[in-house]
Short mmCIF file of C-alpha atoms in Angstrom, two decimals:
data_model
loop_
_atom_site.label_atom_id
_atom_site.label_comp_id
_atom_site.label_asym_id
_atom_site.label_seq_id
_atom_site.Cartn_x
_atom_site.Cartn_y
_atom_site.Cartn_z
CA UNK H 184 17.27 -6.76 -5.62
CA UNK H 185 19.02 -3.71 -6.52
CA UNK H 186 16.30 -3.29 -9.97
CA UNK H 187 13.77 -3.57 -7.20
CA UNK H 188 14.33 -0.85 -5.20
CA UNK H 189 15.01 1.67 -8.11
CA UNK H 190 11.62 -0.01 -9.65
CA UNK H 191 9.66 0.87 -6.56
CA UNK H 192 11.31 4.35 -6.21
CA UNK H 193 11.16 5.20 -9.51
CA UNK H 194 7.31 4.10 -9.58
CA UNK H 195 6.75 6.04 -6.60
CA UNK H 196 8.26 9.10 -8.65
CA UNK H 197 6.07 8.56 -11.62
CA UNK H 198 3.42 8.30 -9.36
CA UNK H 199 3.91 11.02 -7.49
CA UNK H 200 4.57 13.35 -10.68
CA UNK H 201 1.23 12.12 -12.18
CA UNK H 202 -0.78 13.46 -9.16
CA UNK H 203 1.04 16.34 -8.98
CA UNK H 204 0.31 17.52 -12.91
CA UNK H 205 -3.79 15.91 -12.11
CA UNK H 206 -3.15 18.61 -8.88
CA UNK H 207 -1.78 21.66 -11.19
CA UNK H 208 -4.53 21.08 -13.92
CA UNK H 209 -7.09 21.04 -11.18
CA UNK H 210 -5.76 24.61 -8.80
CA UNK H 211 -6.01 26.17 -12.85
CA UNK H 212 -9.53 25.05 -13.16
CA UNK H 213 -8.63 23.19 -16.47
CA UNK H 214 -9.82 19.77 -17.69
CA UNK H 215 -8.05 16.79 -17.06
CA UNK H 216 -5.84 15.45 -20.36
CA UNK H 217 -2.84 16.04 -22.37
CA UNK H 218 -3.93 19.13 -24.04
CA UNK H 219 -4.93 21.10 -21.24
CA UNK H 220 -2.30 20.77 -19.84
CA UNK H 221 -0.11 21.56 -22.94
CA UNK H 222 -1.93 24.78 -23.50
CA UNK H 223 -1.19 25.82 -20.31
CA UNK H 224 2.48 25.52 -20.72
CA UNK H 225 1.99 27.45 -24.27
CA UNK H 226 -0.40 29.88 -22.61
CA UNK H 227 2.57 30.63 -19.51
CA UNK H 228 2.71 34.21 -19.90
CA UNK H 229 -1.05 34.78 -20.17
CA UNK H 230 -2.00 32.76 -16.98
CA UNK H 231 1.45 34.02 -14.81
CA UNK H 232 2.04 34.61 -12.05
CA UNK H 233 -0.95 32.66 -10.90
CA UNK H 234 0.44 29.64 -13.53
CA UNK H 235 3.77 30.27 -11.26
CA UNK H 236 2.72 29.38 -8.00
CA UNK H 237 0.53 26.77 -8.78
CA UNK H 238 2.90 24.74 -10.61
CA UNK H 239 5.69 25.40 -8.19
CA UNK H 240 3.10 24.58 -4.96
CA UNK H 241 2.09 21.47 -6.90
CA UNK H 242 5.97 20.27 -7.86
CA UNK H 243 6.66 20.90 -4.08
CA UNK H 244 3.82 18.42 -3.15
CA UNK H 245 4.71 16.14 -5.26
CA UNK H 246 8.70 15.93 -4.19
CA UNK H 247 7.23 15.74 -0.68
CA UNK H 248 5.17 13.22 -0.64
CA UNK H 249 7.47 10.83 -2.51
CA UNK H 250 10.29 11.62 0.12
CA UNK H 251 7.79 11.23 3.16
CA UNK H 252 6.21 8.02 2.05
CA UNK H 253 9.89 6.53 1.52
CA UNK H 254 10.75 7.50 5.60
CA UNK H 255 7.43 7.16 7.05
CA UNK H 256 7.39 4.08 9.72
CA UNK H 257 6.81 0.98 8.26
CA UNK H 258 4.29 0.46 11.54
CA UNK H 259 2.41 3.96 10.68
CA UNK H 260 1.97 2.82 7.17
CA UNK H 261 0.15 -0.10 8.23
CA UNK H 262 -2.13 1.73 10.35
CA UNK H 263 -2.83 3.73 7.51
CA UNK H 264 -3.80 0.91 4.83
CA UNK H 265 -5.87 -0.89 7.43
CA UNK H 266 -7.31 1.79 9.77
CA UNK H 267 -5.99 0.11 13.17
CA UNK H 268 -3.84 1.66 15.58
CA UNK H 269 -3.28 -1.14 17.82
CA UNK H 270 -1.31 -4.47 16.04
CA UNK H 271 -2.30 -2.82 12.53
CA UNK H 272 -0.24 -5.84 10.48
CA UNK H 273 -2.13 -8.08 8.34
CA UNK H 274 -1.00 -11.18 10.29
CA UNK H 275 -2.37 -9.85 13.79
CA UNK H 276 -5.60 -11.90 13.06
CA UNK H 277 -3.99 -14.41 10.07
CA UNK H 278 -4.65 -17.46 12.88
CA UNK H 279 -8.29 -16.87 13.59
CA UNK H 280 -9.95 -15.10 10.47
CA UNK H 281 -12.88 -15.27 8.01
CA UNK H 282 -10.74 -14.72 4.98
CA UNK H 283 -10.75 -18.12 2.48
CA UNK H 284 -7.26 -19.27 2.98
CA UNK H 285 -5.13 -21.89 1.22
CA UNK H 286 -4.92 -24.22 4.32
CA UNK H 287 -7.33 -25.59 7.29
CA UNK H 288 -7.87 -23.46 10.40
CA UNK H 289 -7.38 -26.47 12.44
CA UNK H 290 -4.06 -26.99 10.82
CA UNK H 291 -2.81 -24.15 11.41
CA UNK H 292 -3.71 -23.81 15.00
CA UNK H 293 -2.40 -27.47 15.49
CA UNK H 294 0.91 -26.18 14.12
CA UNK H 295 1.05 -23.04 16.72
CA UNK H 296 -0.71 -23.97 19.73
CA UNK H 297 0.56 -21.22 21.81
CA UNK H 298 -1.73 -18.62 19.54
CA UNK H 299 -4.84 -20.56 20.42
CA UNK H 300 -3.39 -20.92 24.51
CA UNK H 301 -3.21 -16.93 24.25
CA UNK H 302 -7.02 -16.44 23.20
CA UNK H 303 -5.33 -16.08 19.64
CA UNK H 304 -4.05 -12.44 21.06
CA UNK H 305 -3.31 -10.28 18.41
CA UNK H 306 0.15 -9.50 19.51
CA UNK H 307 0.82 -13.03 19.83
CA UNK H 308 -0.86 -13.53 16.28
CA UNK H 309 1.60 -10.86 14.96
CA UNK H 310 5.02 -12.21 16.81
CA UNK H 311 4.57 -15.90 16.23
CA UNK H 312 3.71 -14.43 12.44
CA UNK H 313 6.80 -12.34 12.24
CA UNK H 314 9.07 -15.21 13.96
CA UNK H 315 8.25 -17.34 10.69
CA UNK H 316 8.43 -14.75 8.04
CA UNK H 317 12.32 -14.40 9.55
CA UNK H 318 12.73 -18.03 8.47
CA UNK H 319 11.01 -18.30 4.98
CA UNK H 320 11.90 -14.13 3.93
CA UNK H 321 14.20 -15.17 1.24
CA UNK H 322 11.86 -17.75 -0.19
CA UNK H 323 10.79 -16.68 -3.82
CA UNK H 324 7.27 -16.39 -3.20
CA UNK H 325 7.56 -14.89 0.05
CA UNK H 326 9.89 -12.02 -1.12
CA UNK H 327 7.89 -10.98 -4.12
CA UNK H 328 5.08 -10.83 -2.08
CA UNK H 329 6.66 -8.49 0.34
CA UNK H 330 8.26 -6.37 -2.58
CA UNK H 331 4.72 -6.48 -4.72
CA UNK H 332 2.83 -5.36 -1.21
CA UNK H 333 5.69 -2.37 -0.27
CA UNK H 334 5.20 -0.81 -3.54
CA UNK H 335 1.04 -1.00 -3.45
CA UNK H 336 1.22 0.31 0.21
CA UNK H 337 3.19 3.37 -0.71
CA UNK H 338 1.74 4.39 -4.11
CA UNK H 339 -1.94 3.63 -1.43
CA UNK H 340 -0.30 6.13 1.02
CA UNK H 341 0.53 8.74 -1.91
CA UNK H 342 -3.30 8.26 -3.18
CA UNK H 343 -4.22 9.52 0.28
CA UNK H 344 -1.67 12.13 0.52
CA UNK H 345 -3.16 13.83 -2.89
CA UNK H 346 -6.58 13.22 -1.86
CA UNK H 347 -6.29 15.52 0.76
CA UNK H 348 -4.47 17.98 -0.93
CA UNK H 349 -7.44 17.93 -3.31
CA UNK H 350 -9.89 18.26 -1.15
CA UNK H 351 -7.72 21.24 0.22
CA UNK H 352 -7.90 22.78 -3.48
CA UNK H 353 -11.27 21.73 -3.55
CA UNK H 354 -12.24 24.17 -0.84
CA UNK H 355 -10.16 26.55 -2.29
CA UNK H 356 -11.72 26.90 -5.12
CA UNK H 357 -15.22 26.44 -4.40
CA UNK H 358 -16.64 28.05 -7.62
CA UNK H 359 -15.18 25.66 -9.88
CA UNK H 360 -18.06 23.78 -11.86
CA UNK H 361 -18.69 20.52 -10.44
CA UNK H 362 -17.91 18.99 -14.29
CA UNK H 363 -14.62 20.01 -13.70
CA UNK H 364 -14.63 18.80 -10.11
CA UNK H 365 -15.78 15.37 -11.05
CA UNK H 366 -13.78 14.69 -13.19
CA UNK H 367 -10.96 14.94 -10.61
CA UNK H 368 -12.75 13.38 -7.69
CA UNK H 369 -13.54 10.32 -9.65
CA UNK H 370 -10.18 10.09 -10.98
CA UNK H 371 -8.28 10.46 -6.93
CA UNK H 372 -11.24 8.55 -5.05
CA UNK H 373 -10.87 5.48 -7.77
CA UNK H 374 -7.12 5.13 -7.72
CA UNK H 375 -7.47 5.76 -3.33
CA UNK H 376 -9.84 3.02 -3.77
CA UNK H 377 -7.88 0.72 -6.08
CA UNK H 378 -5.00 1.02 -4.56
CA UNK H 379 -6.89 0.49 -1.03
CA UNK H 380 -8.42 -2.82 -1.50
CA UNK H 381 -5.05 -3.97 -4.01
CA UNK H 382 -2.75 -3.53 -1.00
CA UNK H 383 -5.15 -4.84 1.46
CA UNK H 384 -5.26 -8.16 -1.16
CA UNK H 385 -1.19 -8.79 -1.06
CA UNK H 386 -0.78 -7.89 1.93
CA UNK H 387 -2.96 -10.74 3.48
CA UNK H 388 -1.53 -13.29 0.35
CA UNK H 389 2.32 -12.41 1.77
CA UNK H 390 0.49 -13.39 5.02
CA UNK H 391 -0.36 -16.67 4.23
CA UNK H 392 1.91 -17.27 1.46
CA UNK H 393 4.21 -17.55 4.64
CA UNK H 394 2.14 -19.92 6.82
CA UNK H 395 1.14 -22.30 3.95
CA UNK H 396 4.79 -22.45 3.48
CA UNK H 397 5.89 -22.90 6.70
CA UNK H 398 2.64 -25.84 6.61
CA UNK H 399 4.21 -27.23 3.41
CA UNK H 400 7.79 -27.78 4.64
CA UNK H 401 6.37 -29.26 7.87
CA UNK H 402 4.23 -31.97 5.70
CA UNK H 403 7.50 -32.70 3.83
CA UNK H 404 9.69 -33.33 7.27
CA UNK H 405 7.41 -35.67 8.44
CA UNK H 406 8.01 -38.96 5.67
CA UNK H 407 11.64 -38.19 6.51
CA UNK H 408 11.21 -38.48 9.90
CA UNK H 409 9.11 -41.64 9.86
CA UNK H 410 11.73 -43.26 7.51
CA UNK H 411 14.38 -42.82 10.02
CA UNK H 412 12.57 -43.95 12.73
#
């Protein structure tokens, strides 16, 4: 567990240092690549003191957004990733939903009938949800789920973060030829993108992962119960 969280910290580092050189490269009006940017490290005294702020604006963004997307509220980074403010966790529809999933409907409203006696409320979708995840968290698949799905849904909240800031540059340097540009719009809307529909994926597969589990076990109590009877 320990490797874990300095894995997903130091990934959000990497991450966030990658955007941050894409961001510098960009606010110089140089190409994206390797030897851009290592001419202008080599070319420091010809392009300072602009070269100066630019690098220290962009290392500052980059040290910020890893800290804030370690403390933001795990409830705010849900709303993010899936654009609801009200009951924004994946389970608050996992009970009544279109989404292919690895069990029957009718199963799984037989198993919880007070979601179905609620009008499958969404709150009621997301406690009974969140009451069984407390009893199968430490299950394997259950915890790599949740580990695989933190990590996506931060580096997904730093893709936004630097998107904006982009578009910020963008604006502020409106001259810069759109070959440039593209380059670096393709490049942050891709990974946003990615990273968007990636986190969206797990987070719905930790979803079920934990009702098909809690399904499974149920199927397996019920020859032991018979036999006792």
């Amino acid at each position: 567990m320990k490797f874990l969280a300095f894995f997903h910290i130091a990934l959000i580092v990497i991450f966030a240092a990658l955007n941050g050189i894409m961001l510098y490269l960009f606010m110089l009006q140089l190409p994206y690549g390797l030897d851009p940017f290592l001419y202008s490290l080599a070319s420091w005294d010809k392009l300072s003191p602009q070269i100066v702020y630019v690098a220290a604006i962009s290392a500052l963004l980059a040290v910020v957004g890893a800290i804030l997307v370690q403390r933001l509220p795990e409830l705010w980074k849900n709303r993010l990733l899936y654009a609801r403010n009200q009951y924004p966790h994946p389970a608050s529809d996992a009970f009544l939903t279109t989404r292919k999933q690895p069990f029957e409907s009718l199963q799984l409203q037989a198993k919880f009938p007070m979601v179905k006696d609620s009008g499958f409320s969404r709150k009621v979708q997301t406690e009974v949800w969140l009451d069984t995840y407390r009893r199968h968290s430490e299950t394997p698949v259950v915890l790599n789920t949740k580990l695989h799905w933190d990590m996506l849904r931060d580096i997904y909240l730093l893709s936004i973060y630097f998107l904006g800031f982009f578009l910020i540059g963008w604006l502020i340097n409106i001259g810069v030829p759109f070959q440039i540009v593209g380059i670096y719009l393709f490049l942050y809307g891709t990974q946003t993108l990615f990273l968007l529909f990636a986190a969206r994926r797990v987070g719905y597969r930790m979803v079920d992962n934990v009702l098909a589990l809690e399904l499974g076990l149920e199927e397996e109590r019920k020859p032991l119960e018979r036999k006792r009877k």
